Coordinates of C-alpha atoms in Angstrom, one line a residue:
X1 CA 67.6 -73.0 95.8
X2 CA 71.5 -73.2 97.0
X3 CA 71.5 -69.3 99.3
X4 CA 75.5 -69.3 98.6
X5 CA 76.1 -67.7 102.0
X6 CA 74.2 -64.9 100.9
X7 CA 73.7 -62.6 103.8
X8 CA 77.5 -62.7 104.4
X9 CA 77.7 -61.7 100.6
X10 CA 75.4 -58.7 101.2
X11 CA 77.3 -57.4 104.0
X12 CA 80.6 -57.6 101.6
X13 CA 78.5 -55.5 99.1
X14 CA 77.2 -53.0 101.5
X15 CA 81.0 -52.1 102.5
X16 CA 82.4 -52.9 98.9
X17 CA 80.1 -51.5 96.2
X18 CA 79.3 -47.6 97.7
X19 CA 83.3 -46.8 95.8
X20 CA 81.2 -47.8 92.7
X21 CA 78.8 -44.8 93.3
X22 CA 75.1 -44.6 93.2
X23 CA 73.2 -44.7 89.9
X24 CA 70.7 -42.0 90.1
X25 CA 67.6 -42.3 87.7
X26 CA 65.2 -39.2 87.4
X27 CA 61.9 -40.0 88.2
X28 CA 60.2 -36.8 86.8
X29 CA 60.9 -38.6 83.2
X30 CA 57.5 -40.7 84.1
X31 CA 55.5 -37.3 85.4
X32 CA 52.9 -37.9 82.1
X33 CA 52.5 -41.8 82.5
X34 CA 51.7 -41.5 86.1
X35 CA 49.4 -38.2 85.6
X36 CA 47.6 -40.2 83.2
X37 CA 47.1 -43.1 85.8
X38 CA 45.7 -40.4 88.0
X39 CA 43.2 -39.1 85.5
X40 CA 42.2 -42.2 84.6
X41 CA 41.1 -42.7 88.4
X42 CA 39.0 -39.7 88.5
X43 CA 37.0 -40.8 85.3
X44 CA 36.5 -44.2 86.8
X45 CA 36.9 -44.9 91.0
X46 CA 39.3 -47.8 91.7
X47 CA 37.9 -50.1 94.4
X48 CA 40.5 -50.5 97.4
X49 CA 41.9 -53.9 98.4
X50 CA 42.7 -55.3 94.8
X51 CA 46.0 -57.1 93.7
X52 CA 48.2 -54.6 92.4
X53 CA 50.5 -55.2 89.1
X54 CA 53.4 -52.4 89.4
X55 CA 56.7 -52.7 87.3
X56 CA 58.3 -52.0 84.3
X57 CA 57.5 -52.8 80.9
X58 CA 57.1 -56.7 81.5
X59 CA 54.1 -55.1 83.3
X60 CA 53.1 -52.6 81.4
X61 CA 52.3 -54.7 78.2
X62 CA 50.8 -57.6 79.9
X63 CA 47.1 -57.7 79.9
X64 CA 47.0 -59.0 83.3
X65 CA 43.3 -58.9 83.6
X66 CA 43.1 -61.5 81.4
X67 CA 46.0 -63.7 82.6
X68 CA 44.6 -63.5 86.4
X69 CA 40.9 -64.0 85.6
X70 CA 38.8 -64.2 88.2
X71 CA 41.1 -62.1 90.7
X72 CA 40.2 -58.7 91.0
X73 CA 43.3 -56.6 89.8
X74 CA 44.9 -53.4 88.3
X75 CA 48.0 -52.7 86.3
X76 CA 50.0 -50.0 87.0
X77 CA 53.2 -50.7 85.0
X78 CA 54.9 -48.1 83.4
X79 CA 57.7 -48.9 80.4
X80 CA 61.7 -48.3 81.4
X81 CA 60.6 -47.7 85.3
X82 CA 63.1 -48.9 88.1
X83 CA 62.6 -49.4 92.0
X84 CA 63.4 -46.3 92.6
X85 CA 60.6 -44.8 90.5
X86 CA 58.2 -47.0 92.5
X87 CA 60.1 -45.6 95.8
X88 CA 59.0 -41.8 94.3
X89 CA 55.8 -42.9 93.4
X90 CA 54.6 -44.7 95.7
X91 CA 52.0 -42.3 97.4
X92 CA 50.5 -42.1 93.4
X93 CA 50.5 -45.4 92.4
X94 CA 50.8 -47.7 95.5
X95 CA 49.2 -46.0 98.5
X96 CA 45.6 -44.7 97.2
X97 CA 44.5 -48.3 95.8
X98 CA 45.2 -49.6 99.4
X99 CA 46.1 -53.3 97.5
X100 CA 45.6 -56.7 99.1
X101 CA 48.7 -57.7 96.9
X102 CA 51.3 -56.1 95.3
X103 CA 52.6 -58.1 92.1
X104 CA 56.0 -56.4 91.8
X105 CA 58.4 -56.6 88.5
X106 CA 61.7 -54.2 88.3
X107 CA 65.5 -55.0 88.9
X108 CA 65.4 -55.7 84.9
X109 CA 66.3 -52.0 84.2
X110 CA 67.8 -51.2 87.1
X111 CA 70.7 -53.2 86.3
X112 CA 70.5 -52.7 82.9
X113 CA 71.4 -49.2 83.1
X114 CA 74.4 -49.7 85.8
X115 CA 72.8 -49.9 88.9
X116 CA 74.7 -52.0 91.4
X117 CA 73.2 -55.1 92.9
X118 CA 73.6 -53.9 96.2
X119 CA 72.2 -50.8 94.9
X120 CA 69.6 -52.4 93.5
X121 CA 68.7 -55.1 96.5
X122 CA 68.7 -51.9 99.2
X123 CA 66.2 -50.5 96.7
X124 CA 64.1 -52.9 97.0
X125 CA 64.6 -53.0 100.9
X126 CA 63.6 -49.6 100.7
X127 CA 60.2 -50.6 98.9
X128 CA 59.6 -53.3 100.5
X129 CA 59.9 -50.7 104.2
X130 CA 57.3 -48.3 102.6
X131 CA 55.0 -51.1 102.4
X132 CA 55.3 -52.1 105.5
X133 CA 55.2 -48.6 106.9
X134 CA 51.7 -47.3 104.7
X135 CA 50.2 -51.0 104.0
X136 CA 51.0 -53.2 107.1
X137 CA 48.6 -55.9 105.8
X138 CA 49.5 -55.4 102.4
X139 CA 51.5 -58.6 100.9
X140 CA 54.2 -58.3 97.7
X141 CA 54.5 -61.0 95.6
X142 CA 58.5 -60.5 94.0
X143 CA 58.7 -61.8 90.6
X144 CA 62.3 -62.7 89.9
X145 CA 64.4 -60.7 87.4
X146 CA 64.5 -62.2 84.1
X147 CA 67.0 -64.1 82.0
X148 CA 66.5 -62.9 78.3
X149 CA 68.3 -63.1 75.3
X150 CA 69.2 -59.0 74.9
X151 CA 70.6 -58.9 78.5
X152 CA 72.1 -62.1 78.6
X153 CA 75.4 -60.7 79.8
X154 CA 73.5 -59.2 82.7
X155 CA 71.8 -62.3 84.1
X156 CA 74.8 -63.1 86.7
X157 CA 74.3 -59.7 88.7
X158 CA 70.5 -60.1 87.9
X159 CA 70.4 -63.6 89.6
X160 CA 72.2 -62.2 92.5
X161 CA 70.0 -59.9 93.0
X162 CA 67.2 -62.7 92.9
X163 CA 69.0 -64.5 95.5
X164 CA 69.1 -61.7 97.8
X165 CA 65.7 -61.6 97.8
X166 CA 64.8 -65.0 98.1
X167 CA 66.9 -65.2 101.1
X168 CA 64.1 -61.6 102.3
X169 CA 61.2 -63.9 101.2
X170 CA 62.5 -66.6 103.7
X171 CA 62.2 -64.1 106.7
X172 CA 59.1 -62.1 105.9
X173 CA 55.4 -63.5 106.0
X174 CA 54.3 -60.7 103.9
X175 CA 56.9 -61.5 100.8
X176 CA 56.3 -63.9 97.7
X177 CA 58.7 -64.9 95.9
X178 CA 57.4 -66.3 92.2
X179 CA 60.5 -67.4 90.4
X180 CA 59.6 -67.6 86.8
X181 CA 63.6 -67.4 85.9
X182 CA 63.7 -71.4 86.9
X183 CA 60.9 -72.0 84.5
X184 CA 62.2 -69.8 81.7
X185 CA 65.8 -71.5 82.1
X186 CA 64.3 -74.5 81.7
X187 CA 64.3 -74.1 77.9
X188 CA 68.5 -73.2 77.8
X189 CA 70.2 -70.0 78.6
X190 CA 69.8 -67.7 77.0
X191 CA 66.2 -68.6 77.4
X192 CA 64.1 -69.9 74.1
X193 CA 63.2 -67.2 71.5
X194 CA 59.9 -68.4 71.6
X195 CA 59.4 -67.1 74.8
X196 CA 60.3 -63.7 73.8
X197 CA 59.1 -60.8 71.0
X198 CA 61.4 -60.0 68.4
X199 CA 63.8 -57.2 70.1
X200 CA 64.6 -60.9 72.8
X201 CA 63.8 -58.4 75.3
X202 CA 59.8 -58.2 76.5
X203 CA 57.7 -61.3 76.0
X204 CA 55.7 -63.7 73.7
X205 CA 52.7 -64.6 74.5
X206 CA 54.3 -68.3 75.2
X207 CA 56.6 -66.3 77.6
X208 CA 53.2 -64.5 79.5
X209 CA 51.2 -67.9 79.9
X210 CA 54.7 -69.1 81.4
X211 CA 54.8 -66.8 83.9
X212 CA 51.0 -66.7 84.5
X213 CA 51.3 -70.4 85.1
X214 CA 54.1 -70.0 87.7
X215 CA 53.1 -66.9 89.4
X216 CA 49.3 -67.8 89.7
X217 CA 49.7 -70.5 92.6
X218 CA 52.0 -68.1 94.4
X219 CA 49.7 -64.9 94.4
X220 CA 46.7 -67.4 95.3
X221 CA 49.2 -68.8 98.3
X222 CA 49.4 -65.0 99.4
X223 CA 45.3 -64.0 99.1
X224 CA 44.7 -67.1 100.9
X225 CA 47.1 -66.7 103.6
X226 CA 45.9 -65.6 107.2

């Protein structure tokens, strides 16, 4: 992957984009889904040191039980989330299950509703530092931003985003980076409808074996590494 001088492109954004403003996104609009998560703990105890899946709606509707077989896991995506929901929440949905991985999916909204990239990328910074801070053993497997059909106007600032991070990934033993954008662009851009469910937003089942197939070998990679 070509960095395109990336770290002096994030300095330019950290002194260009703040006259853009900050996005701000109100967390307490997920209050129910994550007091439901919370109930359903205390009906059933959630063993620590699992792979945790935590994102948006990508998330949310994947049965990732049954994509990851055979690795111990639990999904705590909730629909139309951002990083900075994760950031609010993370003592709720990140902290108690004390995960061996975190399998991490948002950006895709963020930008979506006018979030920077810089805003976004320091976000993630941001989540990335509470993870480090709570969970030093903890490891996050970053799964790119999509490219998709509905957002398809988006995908430049979305793939700098993705760049940004890759460039993280290069620095950090504890960060994954699973790129299923490569293997989805693969089929054209925008990507193949097959890939996608009828609103050419959230996925196909064709689209959820793709990225199980690509991520898979990257969250075995950060299991099995010392």
């Amino acid at each position: 992957m070509k960095t395109l001088h990336l770290t002096s492109l994030a300095a330019a954004l950290a002194v260009a984009e703040p006259a853009l403003g900050q996005v701000i996104a109100d967390p307490h609009r997920f209050d129910e889904a994550i007091e439901s998560f919370e109930a359903a703990d205390r009906k059933s105890i959630i063993g620590k040191g699992k792979v945790l899946f935590l994102g948006s709606s990508s998330i949310r509707r994947w049965d990732t039980a049954a994509a990851f077989e055979g690795i111990d896991s639990i999904n705590r995506g909730f629909g139309g989330s951002q990083t900075s929901d994760c950031i609010y929440f993370f003592d709720r949905v990140v902290t108690p299950y004390e995960p061996r991985v975190i399998v991490f999916y948002e950006g895709d909204n963020d930008i979506s509703k006018g979030k920077t990239v810089g805003q976004v990328f320091n976000d993630f910074q941001t989540f990335n530092s509470l993870v480090r801070e709570k969970l030093p053993e903890t490891r996050i497997v970053y799964i790119t931003i999509k490219p998709s059909i509905s957002r398809a106007q988006l995908w430049p600032l979305m793939q700098f985003v993705n760049q940004l991070i890759y460039v993280r990934s290069q620095k950090s033993r504890h960060l994954y980076y699973a790129d299923i954008a490569t293997a989805m662009l693969a089929t054209g851009m925008p990507p193949s409808e097959s890939l996608f469910a009828k609103d050419g937003l959230h996925l196909s089942d064709k689209g959820y074996a793709l990225w199980a197939s690509t991520i898979r070998p990257v969250l075995e990679k950060a299991l099995s590494d010392d």
